Coordinates of C-alpha atoms and ligand atoms in Angstrom, one line a residue:
X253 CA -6.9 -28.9 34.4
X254 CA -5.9 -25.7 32.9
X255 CA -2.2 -24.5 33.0
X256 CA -1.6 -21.0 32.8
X257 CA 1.3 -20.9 30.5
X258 CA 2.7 -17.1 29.4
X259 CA 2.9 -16.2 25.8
X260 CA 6.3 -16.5 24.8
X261 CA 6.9 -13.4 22.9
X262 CA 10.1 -14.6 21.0
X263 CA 7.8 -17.4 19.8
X264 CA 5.3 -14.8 17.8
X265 CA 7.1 -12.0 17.0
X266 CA 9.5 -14.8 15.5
X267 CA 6.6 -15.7 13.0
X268 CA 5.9 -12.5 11.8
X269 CA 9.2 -11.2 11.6
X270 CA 10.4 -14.4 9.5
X271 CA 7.7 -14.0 7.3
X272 CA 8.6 -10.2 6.8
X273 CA 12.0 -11.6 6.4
X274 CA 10.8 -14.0 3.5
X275 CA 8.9 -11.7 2.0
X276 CA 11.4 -8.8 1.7
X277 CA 14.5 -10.8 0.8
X278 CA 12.1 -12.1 -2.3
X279 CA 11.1 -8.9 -3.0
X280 CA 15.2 -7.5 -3.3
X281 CA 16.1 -11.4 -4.6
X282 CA 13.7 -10.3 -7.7
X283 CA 14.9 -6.9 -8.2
X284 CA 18.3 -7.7 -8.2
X285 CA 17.6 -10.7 -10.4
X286 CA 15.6 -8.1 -13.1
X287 CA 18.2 -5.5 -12.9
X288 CA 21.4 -7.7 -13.5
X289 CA 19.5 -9.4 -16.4
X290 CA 19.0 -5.4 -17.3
X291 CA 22.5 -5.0 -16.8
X292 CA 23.8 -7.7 -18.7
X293 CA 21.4 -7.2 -22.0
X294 CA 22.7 -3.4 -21.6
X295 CA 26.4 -4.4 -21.8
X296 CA 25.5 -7.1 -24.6
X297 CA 24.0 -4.3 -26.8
X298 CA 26.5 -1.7 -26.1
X299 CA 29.2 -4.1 -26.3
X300 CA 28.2 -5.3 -29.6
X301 CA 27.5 -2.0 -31.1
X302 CA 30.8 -0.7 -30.4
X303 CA 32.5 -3.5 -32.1
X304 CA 30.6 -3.7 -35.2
X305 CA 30.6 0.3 -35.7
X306 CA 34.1 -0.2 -35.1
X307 CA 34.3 -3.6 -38.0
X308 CA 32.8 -0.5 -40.2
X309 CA 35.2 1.7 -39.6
X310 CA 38.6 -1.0 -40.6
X311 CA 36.4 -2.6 -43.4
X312 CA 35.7 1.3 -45.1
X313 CA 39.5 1.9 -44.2
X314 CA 41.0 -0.9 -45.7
X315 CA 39.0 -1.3 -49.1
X316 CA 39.6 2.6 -50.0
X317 CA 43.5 1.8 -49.2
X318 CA 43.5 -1.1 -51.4
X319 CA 41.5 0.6 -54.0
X320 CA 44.1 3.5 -53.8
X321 CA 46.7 0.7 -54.2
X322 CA 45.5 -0.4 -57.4
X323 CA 44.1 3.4 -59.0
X324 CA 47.2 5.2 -57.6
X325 CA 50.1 3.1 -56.4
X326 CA 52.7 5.7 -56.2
X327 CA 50.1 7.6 -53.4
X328 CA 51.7 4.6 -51.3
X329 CA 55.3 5.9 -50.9
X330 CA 54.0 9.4 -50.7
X331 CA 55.2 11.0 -46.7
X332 CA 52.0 10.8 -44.1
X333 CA 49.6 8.5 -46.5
X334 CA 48.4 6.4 -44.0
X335 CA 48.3 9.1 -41.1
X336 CA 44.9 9.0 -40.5
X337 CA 42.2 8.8 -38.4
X338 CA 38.2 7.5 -39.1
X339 CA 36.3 9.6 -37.1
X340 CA 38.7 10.3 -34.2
X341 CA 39.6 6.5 -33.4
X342 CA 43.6 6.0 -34.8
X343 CA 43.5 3.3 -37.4
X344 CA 47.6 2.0 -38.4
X345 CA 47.4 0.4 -41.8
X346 CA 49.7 -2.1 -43.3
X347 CA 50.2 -2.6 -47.6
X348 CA 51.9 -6.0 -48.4
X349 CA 52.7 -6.9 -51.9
X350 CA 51.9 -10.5 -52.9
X351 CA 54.7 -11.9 -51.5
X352 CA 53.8 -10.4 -48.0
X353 CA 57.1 -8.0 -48.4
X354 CA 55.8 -4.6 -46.5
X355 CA 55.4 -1.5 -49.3
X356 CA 53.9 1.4 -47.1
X357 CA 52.4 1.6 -43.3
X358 CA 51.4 3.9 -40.9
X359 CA 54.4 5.7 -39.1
X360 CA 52.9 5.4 -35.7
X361 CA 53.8 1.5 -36.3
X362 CA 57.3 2.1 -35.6
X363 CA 59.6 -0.7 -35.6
X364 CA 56.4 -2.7 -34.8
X365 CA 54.8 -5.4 -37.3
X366 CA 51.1 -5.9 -37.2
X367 CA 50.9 -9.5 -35.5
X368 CA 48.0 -10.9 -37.8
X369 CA 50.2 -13.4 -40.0
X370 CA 47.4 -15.8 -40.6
X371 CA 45.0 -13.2 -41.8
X372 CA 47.8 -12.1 -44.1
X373 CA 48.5 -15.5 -45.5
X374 CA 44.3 -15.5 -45.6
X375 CA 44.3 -12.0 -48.3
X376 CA 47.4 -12.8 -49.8
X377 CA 47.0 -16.5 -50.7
X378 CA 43.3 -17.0 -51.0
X379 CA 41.8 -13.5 -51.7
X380 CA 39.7 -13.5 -48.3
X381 CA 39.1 -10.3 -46.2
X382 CA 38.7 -11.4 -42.4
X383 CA 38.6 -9.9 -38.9
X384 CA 40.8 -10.8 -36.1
X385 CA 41.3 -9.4 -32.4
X386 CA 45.0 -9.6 -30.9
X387 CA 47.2 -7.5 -29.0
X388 CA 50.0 -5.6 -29.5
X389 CA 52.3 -4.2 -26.6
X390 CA 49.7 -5.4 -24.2
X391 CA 46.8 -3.4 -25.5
X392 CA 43.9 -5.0 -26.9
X393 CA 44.0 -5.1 -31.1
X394 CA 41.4 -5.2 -34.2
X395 CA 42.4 -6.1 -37.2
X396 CA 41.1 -5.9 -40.7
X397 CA 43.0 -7.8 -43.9
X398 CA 41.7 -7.1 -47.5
X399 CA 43.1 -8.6 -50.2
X400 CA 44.3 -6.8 -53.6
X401 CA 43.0 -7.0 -56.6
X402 CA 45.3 -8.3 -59.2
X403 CA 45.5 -5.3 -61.5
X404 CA 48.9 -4.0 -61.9
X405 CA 51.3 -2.2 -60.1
X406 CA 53.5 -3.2 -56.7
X407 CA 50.8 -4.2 -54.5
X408 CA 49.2 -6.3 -57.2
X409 CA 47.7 -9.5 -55.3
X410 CA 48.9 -8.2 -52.1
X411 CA 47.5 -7.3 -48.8
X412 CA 46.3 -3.9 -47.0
X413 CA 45.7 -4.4 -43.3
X414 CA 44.5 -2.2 -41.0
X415 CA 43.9 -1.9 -37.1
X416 CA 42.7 -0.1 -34.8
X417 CA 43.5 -0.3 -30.9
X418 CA 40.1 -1.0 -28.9
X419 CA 41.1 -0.3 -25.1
X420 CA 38.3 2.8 -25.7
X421 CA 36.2 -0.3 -26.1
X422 CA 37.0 -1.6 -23.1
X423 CA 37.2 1.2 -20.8
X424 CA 33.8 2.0 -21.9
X425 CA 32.4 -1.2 -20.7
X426 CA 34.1 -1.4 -18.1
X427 CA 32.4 2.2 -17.0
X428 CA 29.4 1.1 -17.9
X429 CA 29.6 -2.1 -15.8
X430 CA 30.6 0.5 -12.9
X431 CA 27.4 2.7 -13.4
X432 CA 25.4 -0.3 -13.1
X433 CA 26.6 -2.1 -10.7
X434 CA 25.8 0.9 -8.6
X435 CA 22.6 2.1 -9.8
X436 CA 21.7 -1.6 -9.9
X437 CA 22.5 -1.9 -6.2
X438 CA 21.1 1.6 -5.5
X439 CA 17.8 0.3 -7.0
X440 CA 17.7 -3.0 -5.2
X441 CA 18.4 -1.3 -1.8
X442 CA 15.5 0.7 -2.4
X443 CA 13.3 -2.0 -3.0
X444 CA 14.2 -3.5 -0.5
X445 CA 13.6 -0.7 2.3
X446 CA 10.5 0.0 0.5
X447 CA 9.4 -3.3 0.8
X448 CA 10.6 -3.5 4.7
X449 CA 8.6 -0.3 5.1
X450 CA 5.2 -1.9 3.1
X451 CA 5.6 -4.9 4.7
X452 CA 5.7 -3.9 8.1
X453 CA 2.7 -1.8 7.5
X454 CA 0.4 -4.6 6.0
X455 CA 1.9 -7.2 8.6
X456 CA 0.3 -4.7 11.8
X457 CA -3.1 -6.3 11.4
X458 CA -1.9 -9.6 11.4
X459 CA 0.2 -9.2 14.6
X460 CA -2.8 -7.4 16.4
X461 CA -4.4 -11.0 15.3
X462 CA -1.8 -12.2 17.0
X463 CA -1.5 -10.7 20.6
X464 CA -5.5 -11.1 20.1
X465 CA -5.3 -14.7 19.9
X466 CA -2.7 -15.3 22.4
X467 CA -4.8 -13.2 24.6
X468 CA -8.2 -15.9 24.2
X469 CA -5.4 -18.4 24.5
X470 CA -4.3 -17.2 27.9
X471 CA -8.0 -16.8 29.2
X472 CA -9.1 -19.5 27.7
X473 CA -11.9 -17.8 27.0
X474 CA -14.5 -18.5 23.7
X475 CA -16.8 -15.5 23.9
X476 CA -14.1 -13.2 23.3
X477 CA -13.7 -12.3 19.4
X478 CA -10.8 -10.9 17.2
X479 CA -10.9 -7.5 16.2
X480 CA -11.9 -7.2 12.3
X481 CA -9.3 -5.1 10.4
X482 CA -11.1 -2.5 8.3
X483 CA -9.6 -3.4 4.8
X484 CA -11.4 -6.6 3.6
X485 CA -8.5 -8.3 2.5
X486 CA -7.3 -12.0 3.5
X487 CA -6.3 -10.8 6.9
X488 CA -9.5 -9.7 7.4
X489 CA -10.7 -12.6 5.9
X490 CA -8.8 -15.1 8.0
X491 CA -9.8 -13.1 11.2
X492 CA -13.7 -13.7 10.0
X493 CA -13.3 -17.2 9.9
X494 CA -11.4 -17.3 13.3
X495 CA -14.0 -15.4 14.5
X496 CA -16.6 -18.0 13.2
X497 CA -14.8 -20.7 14.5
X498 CA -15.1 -18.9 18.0
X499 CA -18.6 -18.6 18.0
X500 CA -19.0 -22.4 17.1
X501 CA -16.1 -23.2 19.7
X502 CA -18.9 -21.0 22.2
X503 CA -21.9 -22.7 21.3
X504 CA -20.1 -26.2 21.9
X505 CA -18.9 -25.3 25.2
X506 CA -22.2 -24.0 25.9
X507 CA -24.5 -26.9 24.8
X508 CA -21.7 -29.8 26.9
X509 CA -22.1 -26.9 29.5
X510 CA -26.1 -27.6 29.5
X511 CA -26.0 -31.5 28.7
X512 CA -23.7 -31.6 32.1
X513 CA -26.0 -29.4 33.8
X514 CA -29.2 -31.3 32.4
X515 CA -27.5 -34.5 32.9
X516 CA -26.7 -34.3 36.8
X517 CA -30.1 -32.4 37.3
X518 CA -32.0 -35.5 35.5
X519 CA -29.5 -38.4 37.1
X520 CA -30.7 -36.6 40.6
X521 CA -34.0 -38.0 40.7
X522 CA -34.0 -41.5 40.4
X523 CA -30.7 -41.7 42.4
X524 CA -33.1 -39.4 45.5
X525 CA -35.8 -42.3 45.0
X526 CA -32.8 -44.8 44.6
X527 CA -31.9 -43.6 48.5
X528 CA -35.1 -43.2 49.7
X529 CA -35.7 -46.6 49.0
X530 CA -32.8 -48.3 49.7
X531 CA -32.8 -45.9 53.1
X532 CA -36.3 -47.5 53.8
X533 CA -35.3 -51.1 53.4
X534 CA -32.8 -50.8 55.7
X535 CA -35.1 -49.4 58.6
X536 CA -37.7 -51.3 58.3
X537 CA -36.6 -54.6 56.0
X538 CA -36.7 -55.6 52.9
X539 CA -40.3 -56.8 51.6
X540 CA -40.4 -57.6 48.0
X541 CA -42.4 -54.8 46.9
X542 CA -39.3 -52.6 48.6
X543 CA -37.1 -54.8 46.5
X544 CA -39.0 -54.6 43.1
X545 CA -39.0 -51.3 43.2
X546 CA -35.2 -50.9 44.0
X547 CA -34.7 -52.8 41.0
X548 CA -37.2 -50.6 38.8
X549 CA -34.7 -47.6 40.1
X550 CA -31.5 -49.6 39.1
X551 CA -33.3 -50.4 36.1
X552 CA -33.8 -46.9 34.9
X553 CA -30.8 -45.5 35.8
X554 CA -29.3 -47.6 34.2
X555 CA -31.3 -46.9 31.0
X556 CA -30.1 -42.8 31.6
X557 CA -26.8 -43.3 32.1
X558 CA -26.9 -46.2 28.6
X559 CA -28.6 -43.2 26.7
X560 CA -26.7 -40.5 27.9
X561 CA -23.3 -42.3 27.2
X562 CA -25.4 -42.9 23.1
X563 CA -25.9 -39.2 22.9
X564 CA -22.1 -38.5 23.8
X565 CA -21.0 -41.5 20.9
X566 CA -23.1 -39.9 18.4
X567 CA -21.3 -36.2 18.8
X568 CA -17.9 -38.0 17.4
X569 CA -17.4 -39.3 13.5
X570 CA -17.2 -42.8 13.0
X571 CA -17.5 -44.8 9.5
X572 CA -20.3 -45.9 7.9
X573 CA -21.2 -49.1 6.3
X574 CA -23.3 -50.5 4.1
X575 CA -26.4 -51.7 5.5
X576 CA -29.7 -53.6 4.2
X577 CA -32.2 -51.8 5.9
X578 CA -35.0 -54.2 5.2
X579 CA -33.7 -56.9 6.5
X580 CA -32.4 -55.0 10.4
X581 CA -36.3 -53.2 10.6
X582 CA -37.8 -57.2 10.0
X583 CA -34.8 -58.1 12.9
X584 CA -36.3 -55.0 15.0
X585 CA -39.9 -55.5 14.8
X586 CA -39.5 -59.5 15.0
X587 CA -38.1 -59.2 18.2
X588 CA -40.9 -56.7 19.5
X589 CA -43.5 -59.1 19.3
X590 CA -46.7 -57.5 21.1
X591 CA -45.7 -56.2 24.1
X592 CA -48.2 -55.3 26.7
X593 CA -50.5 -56.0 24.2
X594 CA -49.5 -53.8 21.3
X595 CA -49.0 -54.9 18.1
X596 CA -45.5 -53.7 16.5
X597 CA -46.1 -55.1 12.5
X598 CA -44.2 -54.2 9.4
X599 CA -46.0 -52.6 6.9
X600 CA -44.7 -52.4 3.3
X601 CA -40.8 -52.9 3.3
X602 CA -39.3 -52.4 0.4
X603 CA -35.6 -53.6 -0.2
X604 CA -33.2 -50.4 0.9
X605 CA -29.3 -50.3 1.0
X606 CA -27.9 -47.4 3.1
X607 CA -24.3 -46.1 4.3
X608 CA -24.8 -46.7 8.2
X609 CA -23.8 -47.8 11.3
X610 CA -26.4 -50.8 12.3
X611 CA -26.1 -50.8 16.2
X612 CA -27.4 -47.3 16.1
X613 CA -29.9 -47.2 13.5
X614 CA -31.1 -50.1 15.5
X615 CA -31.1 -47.8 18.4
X616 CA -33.1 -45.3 16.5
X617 CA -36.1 -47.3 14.9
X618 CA -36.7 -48.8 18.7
X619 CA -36.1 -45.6 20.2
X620 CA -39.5 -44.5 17.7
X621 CA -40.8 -48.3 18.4
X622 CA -40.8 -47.3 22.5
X623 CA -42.6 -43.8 22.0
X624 CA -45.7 -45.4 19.8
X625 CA -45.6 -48.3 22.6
X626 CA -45.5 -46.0 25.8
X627 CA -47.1 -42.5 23.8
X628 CA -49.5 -44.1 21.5
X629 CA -52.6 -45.1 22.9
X630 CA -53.7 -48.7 24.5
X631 CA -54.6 -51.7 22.3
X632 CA -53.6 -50.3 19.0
X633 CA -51.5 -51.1 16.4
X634 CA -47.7 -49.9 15.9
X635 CA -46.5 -50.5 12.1
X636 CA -43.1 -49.5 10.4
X637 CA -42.8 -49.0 7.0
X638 CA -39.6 -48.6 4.7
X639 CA -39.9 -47.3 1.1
X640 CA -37.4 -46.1 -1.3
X641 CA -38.0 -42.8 -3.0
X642 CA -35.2 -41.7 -5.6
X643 CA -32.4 -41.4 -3.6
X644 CA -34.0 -41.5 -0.1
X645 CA -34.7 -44.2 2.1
X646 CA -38.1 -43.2 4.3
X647 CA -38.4 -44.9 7.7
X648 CA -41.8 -44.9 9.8
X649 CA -43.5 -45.7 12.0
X650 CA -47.0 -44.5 13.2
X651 CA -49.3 -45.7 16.3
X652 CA -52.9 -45.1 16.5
X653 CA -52.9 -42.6 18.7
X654 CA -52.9 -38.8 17.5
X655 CA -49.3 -37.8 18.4
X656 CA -47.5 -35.4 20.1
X657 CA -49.2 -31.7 20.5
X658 CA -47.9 -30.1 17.1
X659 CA -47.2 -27.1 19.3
X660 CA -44.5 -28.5 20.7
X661 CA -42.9 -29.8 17.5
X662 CA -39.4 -28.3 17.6
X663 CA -38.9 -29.3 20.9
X664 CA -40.0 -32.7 21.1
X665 CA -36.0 -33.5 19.5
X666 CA -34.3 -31.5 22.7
X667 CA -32.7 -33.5 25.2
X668 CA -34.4 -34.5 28.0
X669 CA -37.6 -32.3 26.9
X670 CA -41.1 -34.8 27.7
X671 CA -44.9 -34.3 26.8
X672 CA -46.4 -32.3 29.5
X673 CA -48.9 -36.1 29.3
X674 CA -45.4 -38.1 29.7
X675 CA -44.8 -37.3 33.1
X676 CA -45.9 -40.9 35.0
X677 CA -45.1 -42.9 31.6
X678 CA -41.1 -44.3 32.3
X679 CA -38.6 -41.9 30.4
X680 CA -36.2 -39.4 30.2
X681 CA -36.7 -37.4 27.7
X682 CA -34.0 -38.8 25.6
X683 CA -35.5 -41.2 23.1
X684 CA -36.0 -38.3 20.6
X685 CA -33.0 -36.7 21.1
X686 CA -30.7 -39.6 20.6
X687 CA -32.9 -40.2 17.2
X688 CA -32.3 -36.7 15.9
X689 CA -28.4 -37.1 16.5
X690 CA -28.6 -40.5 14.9
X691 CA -30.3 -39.1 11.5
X692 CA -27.8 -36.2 11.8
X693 CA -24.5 -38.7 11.8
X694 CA -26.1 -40.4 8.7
X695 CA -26.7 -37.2 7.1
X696 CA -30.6 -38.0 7.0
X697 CA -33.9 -35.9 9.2
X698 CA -36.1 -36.7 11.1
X699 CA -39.9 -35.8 10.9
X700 CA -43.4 -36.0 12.1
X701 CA -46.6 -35.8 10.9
X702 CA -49.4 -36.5 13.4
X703 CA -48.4 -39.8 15.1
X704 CA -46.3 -40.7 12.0
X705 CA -42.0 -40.0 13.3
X706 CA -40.2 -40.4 9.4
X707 CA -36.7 -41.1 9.3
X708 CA -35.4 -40.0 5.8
X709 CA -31.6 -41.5 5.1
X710 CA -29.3 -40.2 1.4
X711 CA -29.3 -43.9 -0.7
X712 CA -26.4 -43.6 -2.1
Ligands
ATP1008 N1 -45.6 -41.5 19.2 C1 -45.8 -40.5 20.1 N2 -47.1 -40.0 20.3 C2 -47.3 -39.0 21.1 N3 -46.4 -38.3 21.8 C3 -45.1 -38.7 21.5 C4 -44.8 -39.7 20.7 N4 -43.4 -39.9 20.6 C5 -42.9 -38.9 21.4 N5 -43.9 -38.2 22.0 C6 -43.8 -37.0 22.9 O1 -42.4 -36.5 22.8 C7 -41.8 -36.5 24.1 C8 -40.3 -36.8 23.9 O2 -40.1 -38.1 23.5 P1 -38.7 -38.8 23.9 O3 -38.7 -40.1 23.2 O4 -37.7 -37.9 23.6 O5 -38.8 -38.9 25.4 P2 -39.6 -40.0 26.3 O6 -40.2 -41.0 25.4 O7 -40.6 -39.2 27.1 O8 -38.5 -40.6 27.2 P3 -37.4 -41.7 26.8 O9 -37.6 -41.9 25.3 O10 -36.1 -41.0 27.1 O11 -37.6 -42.8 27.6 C9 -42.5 -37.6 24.8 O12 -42.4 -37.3 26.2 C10 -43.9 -37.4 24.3 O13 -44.6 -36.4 25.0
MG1009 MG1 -39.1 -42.0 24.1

């Protein structure tokens, strides 16, 4: 029963437009993640150059101003001394004596004191120089103290300190954390339409795949093929493989197609003589002849339908066992016997272990057993023989006779195909067959060689 069911659009175009979704939103997710890490190593660098250019600065200020204190300590009292400026930045600067009384500082101070008592007591008390950032007023404050030396005059063992206010600092950052912000975003946006743009043109193919496929879908039908995209990348790829998968979806469909049609055509007969017969007993009695020959047509249909319903279990996978060969061909022969006065013997038999499924290699060796019986010729021999060569099992078995027309070879293993000689013998044309798909499910082949049908099985 097929149901026509209509492609839900929403359904595909969902697929392919999440997938465009991933893949864009990974693409921007790693371009913002590369430009903030930009960003931030940026602001680090900047950030730090600033400062320690600025350290510079204080340090060079401060030593010459302590030196000065020492060389020249009346240069301390002297009007504007320490109104200066290191390369345009204002630096205030602070000269303690060594009992942290205040001997000269900047004017621009005012009534303000530098608030950096613990470097003070720091120069002052141990002789260390060291950096410190404060504020003052609010604004944001670097300052430098430098002890002096103990060599004479007022400042003697004192302390000059110097600062510097950094907002500049600051505000430069802060710009800079502006201008990329924005060109960061600007750059990730692009990216991000680029790889919409891209995306949408690589994804085409893979949506024509799509309607394609939805299309076989709705028809339902195999012989149909996808159209390959020029580029030989995966989608063309992928839509190779489809396509493959087509043609052996076809030939599938075809071959049941033909085993139905071969099956009815051959089930026809016998079930024609079935009626006849049956048709004739009932007009004019039943006689035992009438009757045994009823039971011939039961008999044989029977024997199609059992074979046919083989060839359909062989098409499926089942699991395989281990099985001593040897000892099921000595079962199979043993319970031949010498029917209708031929032979069936075991020739050499040597001990052979295979992965299998015993029921149907059973099914196999008789199925070659039958053909020497019926095919082979009157009053001779039939003998199977099992030898093990590396990692091959061989399985044969020969009758007298010469064997089938070499001819004919490949299509003595189709289904339902008989000798053009086989035509009163009983058969369907099956035997063969449901031996080649045997072999085939144990990953062995089948061959013959005059009268001689070899069944070669993988060891281990
Ligand atoms: N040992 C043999 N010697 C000569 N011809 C053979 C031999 N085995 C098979 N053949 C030929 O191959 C044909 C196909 O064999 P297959 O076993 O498939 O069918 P069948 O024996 O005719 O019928 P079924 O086995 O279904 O009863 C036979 O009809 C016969 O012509
Ligand atoms: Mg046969």
């Amino acid at each position: 029963v097929s149901v026509d069911r209509e492609p839900d659009p929403r359904e595909r175009s969902g697929v392919r437009r999440s997938l465009r979704l991933r893949l864009v939103a990974g693409a921007g997710g790693a371009i913002l993640a590369a430009v903030a890490v930009f960003a931030a190593a940026s602001l680090l660098l900047v950030g730090h150059q600033l400062r320690s250019s600025l350290d510079s600065a204080l340090r060079r200020r401060a030593l010459s101003v302590a030196q000065l204190a020492v060389t020249a300590p009346g240069v301390l009292n002297a009007p504007g001394a320490f109104e200066s400026t290191d390369s345009g930045r204002q630096v205030v600067v602070e000269v303690l004596d060594s009992r942290g009384r205040i001997l000269g500082r900047s004017p621009t101070l005012g009534a303000r004191l530098l608030p950096a008592q613990r470097l003070e007591q720091h120069a002052i008390g141990a002789g260390r120089a060291g950096f410190e950032s404060t504020t003052l007023d609010g604004h944001p404050l670097r300052v430098f103290a430098a002890p002096i030396a103990q060599a004479g005059g007022p400042a003697a063992g004192g302390a000059v300190l110097v600062a510097s206010d950094t907002s500049d600092i600051h505000h430069t950052l802060h710009h800079l954390i502006f201008v990329l912000a924005l060109s960061g975003g600007a750059i990730a946006l692009a990216a991000v339409l680029l790889a919409a743009l891209l995306t949408r043109r690589e994804l085409r193919p893979l949506a024509r795949l799509v309607a394609a496929a939805g299309e076989i879908e709705r028809t339902a039908d195999v012989a149909r093929r996808l159209p390959e995209p020029a580029a030989g990348d995966e989608i063309a790829q992928l839509t190779g493989v489809l396509n493959r998968m087509l043609a052996s979806l076809e030939r599938a469909r075809d071959s049941e197609r033909r085993f139905l049609a071969d099956a009815s055509h051959e089930l026809r007969t016998p079930i024609t003589t079935l009626r006849g017969n049956v048709e004739y007993a009932v007009r004019h009695g039943a006689d035992p002849e009438v009757l045994q020959e009823l039971a011939r047509d039961a008999v044989r249909l029977s024997r199609l339908v059992d074979d046919l319903l083989v060839l359909e279990r062989e098409g499926s996978v089942r699991e395989l066992h281990p099985v001593a060969l040897d000892r099921l061909v000595s079962e199979v022969v043993a319970a031949y016997g010498a029917p209708a006065g031929v032979p069936v013997e075991a020739g050499m038999l040597e001990p052979v272990t295979v992965e299998g499924d015993p029921e149907a290699l059973r099914r196999a060796l008789g199925n070659l057993i039958d053909n020497a019986i019926v095919h082979g010729p009157a009053g001779g021999r039939v003998v199977v023989d099992l030898t093990q060569d590396r990692s091959r099992a061989r399985l044969s078995v020969a009758d007298e006779g010469s064997g089938p027309d070499p001819a004919r070879a490949e299509r003595l293993f189709e289904r339902f195909w008989r000798g053009p000689e086989a035509g009163e013998r009983p058969g369907s044309g099956l035997g063969l067959a449901i031996v080649a798909a045997i072999t085939e499910r144990h990953h062995g082949t089948v061959t013959v060689d005059g009268s001689r049908f070899t069944i070669e099985l993988p060891t281990g």
